[in-house]
Amino acid sequence: MAWSDGLIPTTPAYRIASSTNDRIRVVAGPGTGKSFAMKRRVARLLEMSVAPNRILPVTFTRVAAEDLHRELVNMGVTGCDELKGVTLHSLALRMLMRNHVLDATGRVPRPLNEFELEPLICDLANAHGGKKAAKRLKIAYEAAWARLQYQQPGYAPSPADAAFQADLLDWLRFHDSMLIGEVIPLLYQYLHSNPAAAERREYRHILVDEYQDLNRAEQGIVQLLSDSADVCIVGDDDQSIYSFKHAHPDGIREWLNANVGADDLGLDECRRCPTRIVEMANSLIGHNAQRPVPRPLNPMAANGAGEVQIVQYPTIAREVAGVAASVREMIANGTPPGDILVLTQSRAFGTPLYEALVTSGVPTKSYYAESELSHDNAKRAFALLKLFANREDRVALRWLVGVNGNNWHAAGYRRVREHCENNGMSPWEAMTELELGVLRLPYTAAIATSFRDIVQNLSDLEALPDLRAVVDQLFPNGQESTRNIRELAVAILDTITADSREDFVRELSTAISQPEIPTEIEDVRIMSLHKSKGLSAPVTIIAGCVQGLLPRPGPDDLTLAQQAQYLEEQRRLFYVGITRVKAAPADGKPGTLVLTYSQQMPVRDALSVGITPAWQQYDQALLHASQFIRELGPTAPVPIAG
DNA sequence: GGGAGAGACGTTTTT
DNA sequence: CGTCTCTCCC
């Protein structure tokens, strides 16, 4: 199929695909077909024989990356197999692993898993005001980098920040590791200080999706990679929902000033949603006063009006039962489960809903599912596996040796580390001597004991015939706490041929941190509003639309202006949610949106979800409908009691 | 190093 | 209302 098949030359989609301007900005609302236009643009480049490895399609999430790849394959475009959509994060990791880059940065691109942060925080807590303070300081360090504050003239961290950062960097260097939040900044630094680096001219075409969700460092990388590349950025500030990740949505506006002469294209026709929902979405987002340029979505009459229900229940238990009942009814009436998307603002709503659906026999998948590493058993086994593959994995060793102590044996470990630094030893070597009694250090008895167990565990593993046996030993069949990680490990074993421990561990790590995205959707999906971005479904249900949860009040240390911004982001989150509804008139699917909320919930649950109830009656918190329901305007139906 | 008791805090999320 | 964190004490 040719890139221009079915594209009408006067349409914006055609211009996006065909423009030869070396700078293009596309502002595109939800459901307006920006992925479609991007895909056609990539197809055109490939048909013009641009080498696939010189095209860089950057996406915010892996879902989008795989989507692009799949659609190009379906189009049968030559060269698409070699074209990989990547997230900036994975691109950065790949570049940081190149030898000359390693050399220049002096840092090992071995990001810490979430669970491996615990001993790091404990090691730094003492000198920096406790665990909480250390966590805050670590977040501040990553935030400063995400915002590129270090590059801004006049920026200076406070003495406390600077002292913490020095210690943090020492810890990371000593343990041959880095924070996940450093991956992007380190590549930024490398590219920034090496204008002659080949990386800066590696790509001929760069396409960036969801540009409003990138933070300053990420936007900076895109710029540094575009010395000799044509750049096409696509985004929508009305869908900017990642401020907690320091997204810099102003970047999409500033970009036009920095790239004078760029094509400025827009997609406004909402091809996805029913017209009634488009009108509600416009009314809702119109309440955001700080929009730079209001750009209403244009409804597409052929989609039909669609169906919308707003339902209030007396209690949260009734709400859960009610949603489950309507899902069952829809399925009984012929709606495929995969057509139904249930969105909630928190796990606390998602989990009971999931359980109710599963109990009533509805095939359901919760995207709130527990991580493979939520149990200590699984963490321990995984850390052992890392050490089994590489005795010099200092992070894994640090974790294992501290896990049984209430403070991660921070005091003793500090002595071990000092000894290593003074004598040029690795922790493995020092602990071996410690355990043999050759070396004596104060406060290290517990560490020596833990180390002895670790060595024993490892030698037990060494005695096993192959990796399959190692997996059976670490993640025993039938053990609930390691069931998820076992499934992953076994699946990987089935695909790899060589018995290489390093490869196996690397693949398992990747599989854990970057779960597979199911391509065949056969189940009802329950997920957060954030995760729903980029998806669409004929039936979308948003449960728990109550004030205090959606919108949330936001942290109390915000200024009035910041509070207003926070509220606007919450409104954008709801905007993203309701625009997931897909009308498919040809299939007789009108597109259905259901919004539910309840009048009361147990105070205990309210508190644990983050709602501070303004009113309560005995142990029940009294709830109110989200203000966003009201803001949907006159097109929205009158709420009914359920 | 570990236990008892007081006090803070509670969410969403990407890589 | 629970869980985590910190402090104090042995």
PDB file of N, CA, C and O in Angstrom, chain A residues 207-232:
ATOM      1  N   LEU A 207      10.728  11.805  14.589  1.00  0.00           N
ATOM      2  CA  LEU A 207       9.303  12.069  14.798  1.00  0.00           C
ATOM      3  C   LEU A 207       8.997  11.862  16.268  1.00  0.00           C
ATOM      4  O   LEU A 207       9.327  10.810  16.826  1.00  0.00           O
ATOM      5  N   VAL A 208       8.427  12.857  16.899  1.00  0.00           N
ATOM      6  CA  VAL A 208       8.161  12.745  18.328  1.00  0.00           C
ATOM      7  C   VAL A 208       6.667  12.851  18.594  1.00  0.00           C
ATOM      8  O   VAL A 208       6.032  13.847  18.235  1.00  0.00           O
ATOM      9  N   ASP A 209       6.136  11.831  19.239  1.00  0.00           N
ATOM     10  CA  ASP A 209       4.722  11.820  19.602  1.00  0.00           C
ATOM     11  C   ASP A 209       4.572  12.285  21.044  1.00  0.00           C
ATOM     12  O   ASP A 209       5.500  12.164  21.843  1.00  0.00           O
ATOM     13  N   GLU A 210       3.402  12.804  21.402  1.00  0.00           N
ATOM     14  CA  GLU A 210       3.105  13.238  22.782  1.00  0.00           C
ATOM     15  C   GLU A 210       4.189  14.179  23.315  1.00  0.00           C
ATOM     16  O   GLU A 210       4.666  14.030  24.444  1.00  0.00           O
ATOM     17  N   TYR A 211       4.562  15.139  22.510  1.00  0.00           N
ATOM     18  CA  TYR A 211       5.656  16.038  22.885  1.00  0.00           C
ATOM     19  C   TYR A 211       5.366  16.771  24.197  1.00  0.00           C
ATOM     20  O   TYR A 211       6.289  17.072  24.958  1.00  0.00           O
ATOM     21  N   GLN A 212       4.081  17.045  24.462  1.00  0.00           N
ATOM     22  CA  GLN A 212       3.743  17.802  25.685  1.00  0.00           C
ATOM     23  C   GLN A 212       4.070  17.014  26.948  1.00  0.00           C
ATOM     24  O   GLN A 212       4.126  17.581  28.029  1.00  0.00           O
ATOM     25  N   ASP A 213       4.273  15.705  26.815  1.00  0.00           N
ATOM     26  CA  ASP A 213       4.569  14.884  27.987  1.00  0.00           C
ATOM     27  C   ASP A 213       6.065  14.765  28.264  1.00  0.00           C
ATOM     28  O   ASP A 213       6.475  14.187  29.266  1.00  0.00           O
ATOM     29  N   LEU A 214       6.885  15.295  27.398  1.00  0.00           N
ATOM     30  CA  LEU A 214       8.332  15.225  27.619  1.00  0.00           C
ATOM     31  C   LEU A 214       8.754  16.318  28.587  1.00  0.00           C
ATOM     32  O   LEU A 214       8.198  17.411  28.591  1.00  0.00           O
ATOM     33  N   ASN A 215       9.745  16.032  29.397  1.00  0.00           N
ATOM     34  CA  ASN A 215      10.287  17.071  30.254  1.00  0.00           C
ATOM     35  C   ASN A 215      11.422  17.789  29.530  1.00  0.00           C
ATOM     36  O   ASN A 215      11.771  17.447  28.405  1.00  0.00           O
ATOM     37  N   ARG A 216      11.980  18.792  30.196  1.00  0.00           N
ATOM     38  CA  ARG A 216      12.972  19.630  29.524  1.00  0.00           C
ATOM     39  C   ARG A 216      14.177  18.831  29.050  1.00  0.00           C
ATOM     40  O   ARG A 216      14.693  19.048  27.958  1.00  0.00           O
ATOM     41  N   ALA A 217      14.627  17.890  29.894  1.00  0.00           N
ATOM     42  CA  ALA A 217      15.808  17.110  29.509  1.00  0.00           C
ATOM     43  C   ALA A 217      15.506  16.287  28.259  1.00  0.00           C
ATOM     44  O   ALA A 217      16.340  16.179  27.355  1.00  0.00           O
ATOM     45  N   GLU A 218      14.301  15.721  28.212  1.00  0.00           N
ATOM     46  CA  GLU A 218      13.929  14.902  27.055  1.00  0.00           C
ATOM     47  C   GLU A 218      13.805  15.765  25.806  1.00  0.00           C
ATOM     48  O   GLU A 218      14.277  15.399  24.720  1.00  0.00           O
ATOM     49  N   GLN A 219      13.181  16.923  25.966  1.00  0.00           N
ATOM     50  CA  GLN A 219      13.074  17.831  24.825  1.00  0.00           C
ATOM     51  C   GLN A 219      14.461  18.285  24.377  1.00  0.00           C
ATOM     52  O   GLN A 219      14.727  18.440  23.180  1.00  0.00           O
ATOM     53  N   GLY A 220      15.351  18.463  25.367  1.00  0.00           N
ATOM     54  CA  GLY A 220      16.720  18.851  25.045  1.00  0.00           C
ATOM     55  C   GLY A 220      17.425  17.790  24.216  1.00  0.00           C
ATOM     56  O   GLY A 220      18.158  18.100  23.277  1.00  0.00           O
ATOM     57  N   ILE A 221      17.221  16.530  24.563  1.00  0.00           N
ATOM     58  CA  ILE A 221      17.847  15.442  23.813  1.00  0.00           C
ATOM     59  C   ILE A 221      17.360  15.442  22.371  1.00  0.00           C
ATOM     60  O   ILE A 221      18.143  15.320  21.429  1.00  0.00           O
ATOM     61  N   VAL A 222      16.052  15.616  22.196  1.00  0.00           N
ATOM     62  CA  VAL A 222      15.516  15.653  20.832  1.00  0.00           C
ATOM     63  C   VAL A 222      16.230  16.739  20.037  1.00  0.00           C
ATOM     64  O   VAL A 222      16.661  16.527  18.905  1.00  0.00           O
ATOM     65  N   GLN A 223      16.397  17.883  20.671  1.00  0.00           N
ATOM     66  CA  GLN A 223      17.057  18.987  19.968  1.00  0.00           C
ATOM     67  C   GLN A 223      18.512  18.643  19.632  1.00  0.00           C
ATOM     68  O   GLN A 223      18.993  18.911  18.527  1.00  0.00           O
ATOM     69  N   LEU A 224      19.199  18.024  20.589  1.00  0.00           N
ATOM     70  CA  LEU A 224      20.613  17.720  20.359  1.00  0.00           C
ATOM     71  C   LEU A 224      20.805  16.610  19.329  1.00  0.00           C
ATOM     72  O   LEU A 224      21.885  16.462  18.767  1.00  0.00           O
ATOM     73  N   LEU A 225      19.759  15.824  19.105  1.00  0.00           N
ATOM     74  CA  LEU A 225      19.867  14.757  18.107  1.00  0.00           C
ATOM     75  C   LEU A 225      19.507  15.266  16.716  1.00  0.00           C
ATOM     76  O   LEU A 225      19.606  14.534  15.737  1.00  0.00           O
ATOM     77  N   SER A 226      19.054  16.528  16.641  1.00  0.00           N
ATOM     78  CA  SER A 226      18.509  16.965  15.351  1.00  0.00           C
ATOM     79  C   SER A 226      19.426  17.893  14.569  1.00  0.00           C
ATOM     80  O   SER A 226      18.955  18.636  13.728  1.00  0.00           O
ATOM     81  N   ASP A 227      20.723  17.827  14.837  1.00  0.00           N
ATOM     82  CA  ASP A 227      21.662  18.661  14.085  1.00  0.00           C
ATOM     83  C   ASP A 227      21.471  18.502  12.580  1.00  0.00           C
ATOM     84  O   ASP A 227      21.488  19.474  11.834  1.00  0.00           O
ATOM     85  N   SER A 228      21.304  17.257  12.140  1.00  0.00           N
ATOM     86  CA  SER A 228      21.168  17.055  10.700  1.00  0.00           C
ATOM     87  C   SER A 228      19.910  16.261  10.387  1.00  0.00           C
ATOM     88  O   SER A 228      19.856  15.492   9.453  1.00  0.00           O
ATOM     89  N   ALA A 229      18.881  16.461  11.231  1.00  0.00           N
ATOM     90  CA  ALA A 229      17.660  15.689  11.030  1.00  0.00           C
ATOM     91  C   ALA A 229      16.461  16.599  10.797  1.00  0.00           C
ATOM     92  O   ALA A 229      16.402  17.713  11.301  1.00  0.00           O
ATOM     93  N   ASP A 230      15.515  16.087  10.009  1.00  0.00           N
ATOM     94  CA  ASP A 230      14.210  16.725   9.912  1.00  0.00           C
ATOM     95  C   ASP A 230      13.417  16.298  11.134  1.00  0.00           C
ATOM     96  O   ASP A 230      13.444  15.127  11.510  1.00  0.00           O
ATOM     97  N   VAL A 231      12.713  17.263  11.741  1.00  0.00           N
ATOM     98  CA  VAL A 231      12.006  16.949  12.975  1.00  0.00           C
ATOM     99  C   VAL A 231      10.524  17.246  12.824  1.00  0.00           C
ATOM    100  O   VAL A 231      10.142  18.291  12.298  1.00  0.00           O
ATOM    101  N   CYS A 232       9.727  16.301  13.289  1.00  0.00           N
ATOM    102  CA  CYS A 232       8.277  16.487  13.299  1.00  0.00           C
ATOM    103  C   CYS A 232       7.778  16.184  14.705  1.00  0.00           C
ATOM    104  O   CYS A 232       7.943  15.070  15.192  1.00  0.00           O
TER     105      CYS A 232
END
